[in-house]
DNA sequence: TTTAGCACTCTCTATCGGTGAGTGCTATTA
DNA sequence: TAATAGCACTCACCGATAGAGAGTGCTAAA
């Protein structure tokens, strides 16, 4: 366990490292923070902190740099102590930028990612709500070919997803309408996961209760909403240009490659699932190998009523958490507000 | 005008520079190409080529590097002489990768960009057909709110575009259906630009000929298809990770920033418009300042019947044109084939 | 007209010492 | 006894310097 002095020094070292991005020595530290301690005392404390794994030396005769453990301690103390407030001008700029001409939810979410990257000067990510959690508003099937229909799903949040589905035989538009109507009148207002459950249950139980056509289309619909991972293609990144600042060129390449990969998104999602509000992940290399020395600050958006997505930033571990955590927090809240207004 | 020897030397210098990516001196050149000339003769020829602006020296006592003009000469001679053939294995890999599970055209186009970036190891871009040139297949309006409808447009190529439109008053779904039906029965099979023209003409001329509701919705539809630039959001990039190889980190940042900007796409589109088949643009800094020392190899896809988009790669000016031009060419052809099969 | 020879140029790389910020250890102090 | 001043030591960083190597233009000979 850390004593009061060690805590103070650890926080001071971390803050200095964030501000200056260089290893912090004992002399430099007392110059920046009037701790009323001599450099020798600081050095003793630093030696203990190093032994406990909170800080480390890049080489002998260099200052200390916080480790992942050190950063985690710093971030936790930040989240406990500070109210997540941002300046009025920032708040104003945020709502101004988000209140754009975009009128569909996908657009708003993308716009939020773009705004976040501009305000934070970091890579921003926006993850749409899981399709499972979305509330079905409307379904439509449109005949396209002899054996193909365009299936369209609108959620309560105003998110639209369309996919072409292969049909087992040729249906008329009227038949498709009938099936869609059945789905709409029975499932509108329900979460997709509930729709799934009820559908598969009913399809097994009372197959004979419905029209032959409705049954077939329901089967198709069932298949279609099961394969939901392509909703991930809706995710958006913005601000890749902010990446190359602090890391070497090979790592930038690796990160860019990772970002284009869907697996990456799934892993991030996984990391965020279940959490509410702001979440800081210090050190992403355990999730994505390319992202060593990088951290994520993310927050879920949408309230309890609606299915939540996540929005956040990815940047160097030595990012300015004090400034960025509130920005992410407020962006997520602003996004929630705008989506609920729609 | 260049004489035979100068041409030979220019092409050899350019090819060597592409292969080695270093300035090419007279001694190195005769080592690689048995031109049966002494280094002194080569030097004389190089001096003339430099005076004519085809090659340049990074500094005194360095070899020569082709200028943009030199590269243009090289690419032109390549396009004239060589048939654009690729190896069978490459051709096989290409069709294998493209023949994916994607069933909508947007997906296929995106997949093509991804494939192209993987095969070429360069940044790949895919630009969808201009909405103006697309052939209207089906329109649908779906009531969403009191004052909002989801408008949906399916083109002949299977490209779907949906937008929320604000309505001037509350319509019933039936009224919306009626308007959609009118549009479908009158305009399906026509290019959007023709639809636009006819619509605006008719709206002015015989306003009274239609139902009140149809007229209103037609007005809305007219407004909606006029603002077509957001189709650009369909564009896709792939392979940003291939960028950082040959250029400095600031340029990479600038390029990444440019890519996220819509203006960039418009400028590229402009550059490609009107061309058929393969097109090589050597030196992109006149179009996008950040892209100095970069070139584009692009080809239009879709045949004369359908509206064409473009697909291509962006890479360093010293890229391997001999290998990459055929790859782009074949990818565009394969894409055309797959889209026409749908 | 082409080529061999030559003096010269300039980048690139490795080496080397000085500088400075930092450390741990030890003896001293409050 | 815990905190501090003093001190010898370490090591990255920076600038200067020198040699190697690749290339050039010019001139005179083939």
XYZ file of C-alpha atoms (C1' of nucleotides) in Angstrom:
744
model
C 0.000 0.000 0.000
C 1.164 3.501 -0.769
C 1.609 6.076 1.965
C 0.501 9.679 1.565
C 3.885 10.931 0.425
C 4.311 8.178 -2.133
C 0.879 8.900 -3.524
C 1.677 12.586 -3.845
C 4.958 11.884 -5.595
C 3.455 9.306 -7.920
C 0.699 11.692 -8.959
C 3.206 14.519 -9.415
C 5.513 12.362 -11.526
C 2.607 11.186 -13.674
C 1.216 14.674 -14.151
C 4.659 16.014 -15.047
C 5.202 13.204 -17.503
C 1.865 13.965 -19.143
C 2.730 17.649 -19.347
C 6.291 17.302 -20.581
C 6.437 13.819 -22.068
C 9.958 13.218 -20.784
C 11.269 11.092 -17.911
C 10.882 12.977 -14.648
C 13.845 13.251 -12.287
C 13.834 14.246 -8.660
C 15.236 17.719 -9.306
C 12.799 18.479 -12.078
C 9.952 17.365 -9.867
C 10.711 19.712 -6.962
C 11.109 22.519 -9.485
C 7.543 21.926 -10.718
C 5.901 20.921 -7.444
C 6.779 22.571 -4.098
C 6.573 19.375 -2.100
C 8.868 20.757 0.624
C 11.069 17.748 0.355
C 14.658 17.483 -0.759
C 15.624 15.732 -3.959
C 17.247 12.946 -1.947
C 13.996 12.194 -0.142
C 12.165 12.180 -3.438
C 14.744 9.763 -4.786
C 14.170 7.409 -1.868
C 10.433 7.491 -2.402
C 10.939 6.979 -6.129
C 13.080 3.941 -5.459
C 10.243 2.385 -3.455
C 7.683 3.315 -6.081
C 9.884 1.665 -8.687
C 10.163 -1.465 -6.592
C 6.381 -1.600 -6.313
C 6.060 -1.288 -10.081
C 4.432 2.116 -10.336
C 7.278 3.847 -12.138
C 10.283 2.778 -14.135
C 13.547 4.089 -15.534
C 14.166 4.012 -19.292
C 17.869 3.592 -18.426
C 20.157 4.157 -15.484
C 20.693 7.824 -14.832
C 17.418 8.811 -16.411
C 14.322 10.127 -14.687
C 11.253 8.025 -13.952
C 8.325 7.275 -16.225
C 5.015 5.944 -14.884
C 4.230 2.346 -15.752
C 0.774 1.158 -16.752
C 0.127 0.466 -13.076
C 1.186 4.005 -12.251
C -1.120 5.464 -14.869
C -4.004 3.378 -13.607
C -3.476 4.758 -10.121
C -3.363 8.281 -11.514
C -6.529 7.843 -13.560
C -8.418 6.325 -10.658
C -7.512 9.163 -8.355
C -8.574 11.560 -11.110
C -11.954 9.890 -11.492
C -12.522 9.889 -7.736
C -11.514 13.457 -7.013
C -12.431 15.624 -9.903
C -15.860 16.546 -11.162
C -15.894 15.979 -14.901
C -16.432 19.551 -15.961
C -15.409 21.308 -19.118
C -15.187 24.967 -19.919
C -18.270 26.779 -21.134
C -16.639 27.626 -24.445
C -15.838 23.967 -25.034
C -19.370 22.981 -24.113
C -20.722 25.562 -26.515
C -18.464 24.464 -29.341
C -19.473 20.878 -28.749
C -23.190 21.411 -29.034
C -22.683 23.753 -31.972
C -20.730 21.183 -33.929
C -23.095 18.344 -33.139
C -26.182 20.307 -34.042
C -25.504 19.846 -37.709
C -27.723 19.174 -40.664
C -27.492 15.434 -40.174
C -30.945 14.033 -39.773
C -30.404 10.329 -39.446
C -28.911 8.754 -36.380
C -26.045 7.087 -38.166
C -25.032 10.476 -39.432
C -25.272 12.019 -35.993
C -23.113 9.299 -34.489
C -20.486 9.684 -37.190
C -20.556 13.402 -36.735
C -20.004 12.926 -33.017
C -16.890 10.877 -33.720
C -15.586 13.554 -36.043
C -16.288 16.274 -33.512
C -14.642 14.316 -30.755
C -11.501 13.810 -32.798
C -11.344 17.503 -33.598
C -11.809 18.587 -29.992
C -9.536 15.998 -28.479
C -6.877 15.841 -31.181
C -6.962 12.096 -30.924
C -8.308 9.178 -32.804
C -12.018 8.990 -32.080
C -14.249 5.963 -32.348
C -18.005 5.647 -32.302
C -19.642 2.309 -31.907
C -23.353 2.049 -32.711
C -25.707 0.273 -30.347
C -25.680 -3.488 -30.622
C -28.340 -4.558 -33.044
C -29.544 -7.007 -30.412
C -30.427 -4.198 -28.053
C -32.121 -1.992 -30.589
C -35.846 -1.548 -30.510
C -37.594 -2.529 -33.719
C -39.649 0.233 -35.208
C -40.427 -0.897 -38.702
C -39.570 -3.658 -41.134
C -40.039 -3.574 -44.859
C -39.346 -6.079 -47.610
C -38.987 -4.847 -51.129
C -38.978 -7.178 -54.078
C -35.813 -6.734 -56.054
C -35.357 -9.753 -58.285
C -37.100 -13.016 -58.836
C -35.254 -14.490 -55.893
C -34.052 -11.443 -54.043
C -35.632 -8.977 -51.709
C -34.276 -5.941 -49.973
C -34.911 -6.234 -46.292
C -34.967 -3.070 -44.329
C -34.975 -2.554 -40.630
C -35.539 0.741 -38.886
C -34.848 1.000 -35.202
C -36.383 3.292 -32.682
C -33.191 5.350 -32.632
C -33.586 6.033 -36.310
C -30.863 3.664 -37.371
C -31.489 2.032 -40.693
C -30.017 -1.215 -41.827
C -30.692 -2.829 -45.149
C -29.591 -6.113 -46.563
C -30.401 -8.106 -49.618
C -31.858 -11.496 -48.783
C -32.065 -14.503 -51.036
C -35.559 -15.945 -51.133
C -36.364 -19.611 -51.311
C -38.880 -18.967 -54.053
C -40.391 -16.075 -55.887
C -42.775 -13.985 -53.835
C -44.979 -11.170 -54.978
C -44.597 -7.764 -53.394
C -47.976 -8.273 -51.777
C -46.830 -11.436 -50.116
C -43.743 -9.673 -48.822
C -45.891 -6.816 -47.573
C -48.075 -9.244 -45.740
C -45.117 -10.785 -43.977
C -43.709 -7.371 -43.112
C -47.059 -6.295 -41.808
C -47.209 -9.322 -39.607
C -43.805 -8.544 -38.158
C -44.599 -4.883 -37.685
C -47.857 -5.430 -35.913
C -46.440 -8.126 -33.654
C -42.925 -7.016 -32.938
C -42.678 -3.262 -33.293
C -41.538 -1.757 -29.997
C -39.662 -4.882 -28.948
C -35.925 -5.316 -28.693
C -34.386 -7.315 -31.503
C -33.131 -9.940 -29.095
C -36.671 -10.450 -27.826
C -37.968 -10.579 -31.369
C -35.431 -13.264 -32.107
C -36.392 -15.287 -29.116
C -40.103 -15.077 -29.685
C -39.699 -15.799 -33.353
C -37.636 -18.925 -32.933
C -39.981 -20.116 -30.212
C -43.085 -19.552 -32.268
C -41.607 -20.973 -35.431
C -41.032 -24.242 -33.647
C -44.243 -24.306 -31.693
C -47.136 -23.333 -33.847
C -45.918 -23.416 -37.399
C -49.346 -24.117 -38.657
C -50.886 -21.061 -37.090
C -49.728 -18.764 -39.848
C -50.080 -18.334 -43.454
C -47.605 -20.384 -45.453
C -45.990 -17.262 -46.885
C -45.665 -15.470 -43.619
C -43.942 -18.513 -42.163
C -41.378 -18.663 -44.931
C -40.549 -15.011 -44.677
C -40.361 -15.233 -40.925
C -37.785 -17.952 -41.367
C -35.798 -15.704 -43.615
C -36.159 -12.808 -41.241
C -34.992 -15.012 -38.445
C -31.885 -16.012 -40.390
C -31.268 -12.436 -41.288
C -31.372 -10.893 -37.864
C -29.199 -13.651 -36.513
C -26.209 -12.609 -38.563
C -25.814 -9.271 -36.938
C -22.101 -8.670 -36.971
C -22.173 -6.581 -40.088
C -23.799 -3.827 -38.121
C -20.223 -3.216 -37.142
C -19.621 -1.759 -40.545
C -21.487 1.234 -39.219
C -18.717 2.004 -36.776
C -16.764 5.094 -37.506
C -13.300 6.341 -36.941
C -12.153 9.849 -37.221
C -8.879 11.588 -36.716
C -6.412 8.933 -37.795
C -4.170 11.850 -38.640
C -3.689 12.485 -34.958
C -2.087 9.128 -34.447
C 1.471 9.459 -35.688
C 2.610 11.956 -33.112
C 4.154 9.920 -30.373
C 4.744 6.496 -31.750
C 7.106 5.162 -34.341
C 6.104 4.640 -37.923
C 5.845 0.860 -37.736
C 3.400 1.103 -34.862
C 1.322 3.643 -36.738
C 1.109 1.205 -39.618
C 0.097 -1.611 -37.315
C -2.568 0.532 -35.708
C -3.963 1.658 -39.036
C -4.131 -1.950 -40.132
C -5.865 -2.941 -36.912
C -8.441 -0.204 -37.297
C -9.479 -1.483 -40.699
C -10.126 -4.869 -39.185
C -13.489 -5.847 -37.782
C -11.986 -8.013 -35.083
C -10.597 -4.897 -33.521
C -14.016 -3.404 -33.122
C -15.336 -6.583 -31.571
C -12.532 -6.619 -29.043
C -13.146 -3.023 -28.094
C -16.849 -3.633 -27.796
C -16.141 -6.549 -25.562
C -13.985 -4.382 -23.386
C -16.742 -1.826 -22.961
C -19.717 -4.096 -22.630
C -21.577 -3.895 -19.409
C -20.062 -0.643 -18.291
C -22.057 2.515 -17.797
C -20.687 6.022 -18.022
C -17.036 6.816 -18.470
C -14.457 4.082 -18.727
C -10.711 4.421 -19.059
C -8.601 1.532 -20.275
C -4.928 2.165 -19.677
C -2.721 0.054 -21.906
C -4.429 -1.497 -24.881
C -1.716 -3.957 -25.894
C -3.456 -6.740 -24.048
C -6.444 -6.238 -26.333
C -4.702 -5.174 -29.526
C -1.009 -5.998 -29.667
C -0.244 -3.091 -31.961
C -1.560 -0.668 -29.406
C 1.117 -0.787 -26.805
C 1.569 2.484 -24.947
C -1.941 3.479 -25.887
C -5.066 4.023 -23.867
C -8.747 4.458 -24.465
C -11.196 6.820 -22.859
C -14.740 5.887 -23.702
C -18.256 6.501 -22.527
C -21.533 4.852 -23.299
C -24.277 6.967 -24.760
C -28.084 6.704 -24.666
C -29.996 6.380 -21.473
C -31.407 3.304 -19.805
C -34.469 3.281 -22.006
C -32.599 2.964 -25.262
C -29.877 0.611 -26.310
C -26.478 2.128 -25.778
C -23.493 2.450 -28.025
C -20.113 3.782 -27.085
C -18.001 6.720 -28.099
C -14.455 7.465 -27.140
C -10.909 8.233 -28.039
C -7.738 6.247 -28.399
C -4.437 7.956 -27.773
C -1.033 7.602 -26.191
C -0.975 6.384 -22.599
C 0.551 9.737 -21.689
C -2.473 11.634 -22.969
C -3.975 14.518 -21.060
C -6.650 12.623 -19.124
C -7.596 15.631 -17.037
C -8.741 17.462 -20.129
C -9.881 14.548 -22.265
C -12.025 12.563 -19.830
C -14.491 15.447 -19.419
C -14.576 16.018 -23.173
C -15.483 12.402 -23.844
C -18.005 12.450 -21.035
C -19.735 15.542 -22.334
C -19.717 14.361 -25.929
C -21.442 11.166 -24.924
C -24.027 13.124 -22.959
C -24.607 15.559 -25.798
C -25.002 12.659 -28.195
C -27.541 11.035 -25.891
C -29.504 14.275 -25.748
C -29.551 14.754 -29.509
C -30.525 11.163 -30.232
C -33.398 11.338 -27.780
C -34.649 14.548 -29.392
C -34.979 12.828 -32.763
C 12.466 15.646 -78.681
C 14.301 12.691 -77.254
C 16.501 10.530 -79.427
C 16.536 6.743 -79.196
C 19.472 6.601 -76.805
C 18.051 9.222 -74.502
C 14.741 7.388 -74.378
C 16.497 4.150 -73.519
C 18.504 5.783 -70.768
C 15.515 7.645 -69.354
C 13.476 4.460 -69.185
C 16.381 2.560 -67.639
C 16.958 5.252 -65.029
C 13.259 5.341 -64.156
C 12.969 1.575 -63.951
C 16.071 1.371 -61.775
C 14.777 4.097 -59.520
C 11.494 2.230 -59.133
C 13.342 -0.989 -58.342
C 15.900 0.446 -55.928
C 14.395 3.723 -54.779
C 17.758 5.479 -54.773
C 19.268 8.046 -57.126
C 20.710 6.282 -60.174
C 24.266 7.076 -61.265
C 25.921 6.272 -64.562
C 27.998 3.416 -63.158
C 25.067 1.794 -61.410
C 23.036 2.038 -64.583
C 25.523 0.175 -66.814
C 25.826 -2.448 -64.108
C 22.077 -3.102 -64.300
C 21.505 -2.544 -68.016
C 24.020 -3.689 -70.639
C 23.566 -0.637 -72.842
C 27.014 -1.095 -74.422
C 27.902 2.439 -73.632
C 30.535 3.803 -71.303
C 29.652 5.635 -68.135
C 30.951 8.879 -69.637
C 28.531 8.640 -72.539
C 25.703 7.928 -70.148
C 26.723 10.971 -68.169
C 26.548 13.139 -71.254
C 23.103 11.855 -72.106
C 21.997 12.320 -68.509
C 23.166 15.925 -68.597
C 20.934 16.562 -71.615
C 18.000 14.752 -70.005
C 18.457 16.903 -66.935
C 18.476 20.056 -69.030
C 15.237 18.944 -70.651
C 13.666 18.411 -67.255
C 13.205 14.654 -67.326
C 15.586 13.857 -64.489
C 17.167 15.744 -61.659
C 19.953 15.512 -59.094
C 19.098 15.627 -55.402
C 22.518 17.266 -54.937
C 25.817 17.566 -56.791
C 27.643 14.292 -56.872
C 24.472 12.241 -56.521
C 22.807 10.071 -59.129
C 19.730 11.112 -61.072
C 16.097 10.774 -60.051
C 13.268 11.019 -62.587
C 11.130 14.140 -62.333
C 7.374 14.085 -62.719
C 7.909 14.699 -66.421
C 10.261 11.736 -66.536
C 7.755 9.488 -64.811
C 5.022 10.588 -67.183
C 7.192 9.621 -70.130
C 7.893 6.256 -68.530
C 4.236 5.549 -67.784
C 3.150 6.536 -71.283
C 5.690 4.239 -72.898
C 4.501 1.497 -70.540
C 0.866 1.978 -71.506
C 1.756 1.977 -75.216
C 4.031 -1.037 -75.265
C 2.857 -3.525 -72.731
C -0.313 -5.533 -72.741
C -1.899 -5.200 -69.312
C -1.619 -8.797 -68.279
C -1.313 -10.292 -64.856
C -0.212 -13.711 -63.760
C -2.765 -16.502 -63.585
C -2.260 -16.919 -59.869
C -2.942 -13.241 -59.321
C -6.015 -13.404 -61.504
C -7.247 -16.409 -59.570
C -6.648 -14.772 -56.218
C -8.465 -11.671 -57.388
C -11.667 -13.404 -58.405
C -11.529 -15.594 -55.328
C -11.352 -12.637 -53.008
C -14.032 -10.672 -54.776
C -16.440 -13.577 -54.903
C -17.317 -13.099 -51.279
C -20.503 -13.353 -49.360
C -21.335 -9.740 -49.981
C -24.644 -9.509 -51.712
C -25.252 -5.834 -52.069
C -23.341 -3.685 -54.499
C -22.022 -1.276 -51.924
C -20.484 -4.218 -50.153
C -18.960 -5.557 -53.342
C -17.409 -2.192 -54.159
C -15.973 -1.863 -50.674
C -14.657 -5.369 -50.865
C -12.997 -4.547 -54.163
C -11.175 -1.633 -52.539
C -10.031 -3.878 -49.724
C -8.853 -6.549 -52.135
C -7.038 -4.017 -54.255
C -5.187 -2.645 -51.260
C -4.161 -6.126 -50.201
C -2.923 -7.111 -53.642
C -1.209 -3.839 -54.426
C 0.088 -2.989 -50.982
C -1.073 0.541 -51.507
C -3.872 2.775 -50.419
C -6.916 1.789 -52.457
C -9.930 3.925 -53.205
C -13.311 3.024 -54.615
C -15.670 5.668 -55.780
C -19.287 4.673 -56.377
C -21.075 5.740 -59.527
C -22.354 9.276 -59.494
C -25.898 9.285 -58.265
C -26.796 11.364 -61.307
C -25.814 8.565 -63.631
C -27.512 5.789 -61.734
C -30.606 4.174 -63.106
C -33.596 4.348 -60.803
C -35.079 0.999 -59.976
C -37.332 1.595 -57.057
C -38.351 4.319 -54.656
C -40.067 3.872 -51.358
C -41.246 6.279 -48.687
C -41.799 5.025 -45.192
C -43.579 7.044 -42.587
C -41.350 7.531 -39.600
C -42.721 10.375 -37.533
C -45.503 12.861 -37.835
C -43.314 15.032 -40.016
C -40.607 12.678 -41.112
C -40.376 9.965 -43.707
C -37.586 7.643 -44.664
C -36.926 7.942 -48.331
C -35.262 5.052 -50.011
C -33.786 4.786 -53.433
C -32.599 1.600 -55.049
C -30.596 1.815 -58.228
C -30.295 -0.708 -60.994
C -26.837 -1.624 -59.756
C -28.286 -2.615 -56.406
C -27.031 0.435 -54.612
C -29.290 1.559 -51.840
C -29.445 5.025 -50.458
C -31.715 6.150 -47.698
C -32.315 9.518 -46.178
C -34.753 10.955 -43.734
C -36.832 13.738 -45.244
C -38.799 16.363 -43.394
C -42.363 16.592 -44.647
C -44.322 19.808 -44.993
C -47.274 18.204 -43.302
C -48.340 14.879 -41.938
C -49.038 12.266 -44.582
C -50.458 8.817 -44.121
C -48.447 5.829 -45.248
C -50.995 5.298 -47.986
C -50.438 8.763 -49.338
C -46.716 8.186 -49.327
C -47.211 4.864 -51.085
C -49.262 6.552 -53.725
C -46.536 9.089 -54.397
C -43.890 6.379 -54.506
C -46.003 4.352 -56.853
C -46.342 7.299 -59.149
C -42.582 7.771 -59.242
C -41.911 4.080 -59.737
C -44.315 3.648 -62.591
C -43.153 6.784 -64.354
C -39.442 6.922 -63.702
C -38.129 3.428 -63.051
C -35.479 2.586 -65.612
C -34.454 6.178 -66.133
C -31.228 7.812 -65.043
C -31.534 10.036 -62.018
C -30.412 13.064 -63.972
C -33.218 12.466 -66.463
C -35.677 11.964 -63.622
C -34.566 15.271 -62.196
C -34.990 17.045 -65.451
C -38.398 15.607 -66.251
C -39.580 16.205 -62.715
C -38.626 19.833 -62.571
C -40.088 20.362 -66.017
C -43.372 18.709 -65.160
C -43.656 20.326 -61.780
C -43.558 23.700 -63.415
C -45.705 22.871 -66.380
C -48.728 20.908 -65.352
C -48.917 21.154 -61.635
C -52.612 20.631 -61.699
C -52.430 17.343 -63.526
C -51.669 15.357 -60.384
C -53.136 14.641 -57.139
C -52.346 17.253 -54.515
C -50.416 14.724 -52.425
C -48.371 13.349 -55.271
C -47.329 16.873 -56.181
C -46.123 17.658 -52.689
C -44.121 14.502 -52.413
C -42.687 15.012 -55.845
C -41.459 18.372 -54.716
C -39.799 16.753 -51.761
C -38.333 14.046 -53.921
C -37.030 16.672 -56.249
C -35.325 18.499 -53.393
C -33.946 15.267 -52.117
C -32.326 13.996 -55.269
C -30.835 17.390 -55.914
C -28.608 17.252 -52.881
C -26.628 14.321 -54.043
C -23.175 14.941 -52.691
C -23.668 12.774 -49.657
C -23.513 9.745 -51.886
C -19.825 10.381 -51.481
C -20.044 9.017 -47.986
C -20.245 5.653 -49.691
C -16.694 5.981 -50.927
C -14.260 3.653 -49.344
C -10.634 3.621 -48.548
C -8.600 0.659 -47.643
C -4.981 0.092 -46.839
C -4.052 3.320 -45.124
C -1.467 1.235 -43.346
C 0.483 1.004 -46.575
C 1.010 4.715 -46.684
C 3.796 5.461 -44.243
C 6.503 3.627 -46.101
C 8.176 6.210 -48.226
C 7.102 9.543 -46.954
C 7.826 11.420 -43.794
C 5.509 11.378 -40.826
C 4.139 14.891 -41.333
C 3.102 14.030 -44.860
C 1.411 10.859 -43.693
C -0.583 12.929 -41.228
C -1.533 15.400 -43.927
C -2.620 12.620 -46.228
C -4.699 10.917 -43.553
C -6.370 14.203 -42.825
C -7.063 14.764 -46.504
C -8.583 11.332 -46.885
C -11.122 11.997 -44.172
C -12.230 15.089 -46.035
C -14.994 15.002 -48.606
C -13.383 17.697 -50.720
C -10.617 15.293 -51.499
C -12.994 12.811 -53.009
C -14.600 15.478 -55.129
C -11.242 16.554 -56.472
C -10.280 13.015 -57.350
C -13.628 12.412 -59.002
C -13.120 15.520 -61.025
C -9.752 14.274 -62.135
C -11.218 11.004 -63.335
C -14.437 12.197 -64.857
C -14.831 11.579 -68.519
C -12.071 9.038 -68.789
C -12.620 5.448 -69.752
C -10.390 2.576 -68.826
C -7.099 2.960 -67.053
C -5.804 6.361 -66.086
C -2.518 7.217 -64.419
C -2.031 10.560 -62.740
C 1.620 11.169 -61.927
C 2.073 13.767 -59.215
C -0.994 14.533 -57.156
C 0.239 17.661 -55.392
C -1.500 19.852 -57.938
C -4.793 18.282 -56.840
C -4.089 17.660 -53.165
C -1.158 19.625 -51.767
C -0.394 16.996 -49.148
C 0.132 14.412 -51.848
C 3.387 15.527 -53.326
C 5.501 12.684 -54.670
C 2.384 10.574 -54.991
C 0.560 9.159 -57.960
C -2.743 7.529 -58.684
C -3.559 4.587 -60.894
C -7.280 4.291 -61.429
C -9.735 2.649 -63.744
C -13.412 3.118 -64.310
C -15.691 0.175 -63.781
C -19.063 -0.804 -65.199
C -19.715 -0.943 -68.898
C -21.329 1.600 -71.174
C -24.803 0.564 -70.209
C -24.463 1.276 -66.533
C -23.187 4.295 -64.733
C -19.534 3.984 -63.929
C -17.606 4.521 -60.762
C -13.880 4.387 -60.344
C -11.460 2.236 -58.448
C -7.764 2.707 -58.018
C -4.729 3.090 -55.874
C -2.717 5.977 -54.529
C 0.934 5.452 -53.829
C 4.376 6.953 -54.093
C 5.350 8.310 -57.494
C 8.079 5.672 -57.560
C 5.549 2.841 -57.308
C 5.840 -0.275 -59.417
C 3.611 0.761 -62.302
C 4.502 -2.294 -64.381
C 2.950 -4.557 -61.783
C 0.255 -2.264 -60.425
C -1.370 -0.954 -63.589
C -2.476 -4.450 -64.648
C -3.736 -5.205 -61.147
C -5.907 -2.110 -61.099
C -7.085 -2.829 -64.623
C -8.085 -6.381 -63.810
C -9.743 -5.442 -60.547
C -11.915 -2.908 -62.334
C -12.839 -5.489 -64.949
C -13.607 -8.120 -62.350
C -15.737 -5.637 -60.454
C -17.646 -4.790 -63.603
C -18.284 -8.476 -64.227
C -19.525 -9.150 -60.708
C -21.796 -6.115 -60.630
C -23.376 -7.087 -63.929
C -24.026 -10.599 -62.626
C -26.057 -9.229 -59.720
C 31.855 10.740 -81.568
C 33.005 7.924 -77.869
C 35.837 6.838 -74.025
C 39.460 6.697 -70.362
C 41.404 9.346 -66.769
C 41.247 12.553 -63.132
C 40.236 16.018 -59.749
C 36.542 17.323 -57.167
C 32.031 17.271 -54.509
C 28.968 15.889 -51.277
C 26.322 12.499 -48.469
C 26.608 9.006 -45.197
C 28.405 6.678 -41.280
C 31.169 5.870 -37.425
C 33.785 7.577 -33.783
C 34.767 10.474 -29.953
C 34.647 13.644 -26.226
C 32.088 17.091 -23.605
C 27.770 18.306 -21.312
C 24.003 17.717 -18.390
C 20.450 15.528 -15.934
C 19.902 11.907 -13.130
C 21.062 8.207 -9.773
C 22.514 5.581 -5.465
C 25.275 5.659 -1.519
C 27.129 7.656 2.654
C 27.885 10.724 6.193
C 25.681 14.334 8.619
C 21.913 16.935 10.683
C 17.375 18.172 13.129
C 15.602 7.900 13.274
C 14.052 10.036 9.295
C 15.443 13.666 6.186
C 19.169 15.946 3.805
C 23.586 17.533 1.734
C 27.488 15.928 -0.713
C 29.718 13.128 -3.993
C 31.193 9.846 -7.412
C 29.309 7.661 -11.178
C 26.339 6.641 -15.396
C 24.509 7.259 -19.676
C 21.790 9.574 -23.397
C 22.399 13.426 -26.276
C 24.840 16.584 -29.227
C 28.260 18.502 -32.206
C 32.595 18.010 -34.446
C 35.516 15.390 -37.284
C 37.359 12.161 -40.490
C 37.153 8.536 -43.981
C 34.674 5.903 -47.413
C 31.974 5.661 -51.379
C 29.399 6.984 -55.262
C 28.863 10.273 -58.459
C 29.969 14.289 -61.456
C 32.058 17.360 -65.125
C 35.947 18.282 -67.818
C 39.774 17.223 -70.830
C 42.497 14.760 -73.823
C 43.146 10.627 -76.485
C 41.339 6.864 -79.467
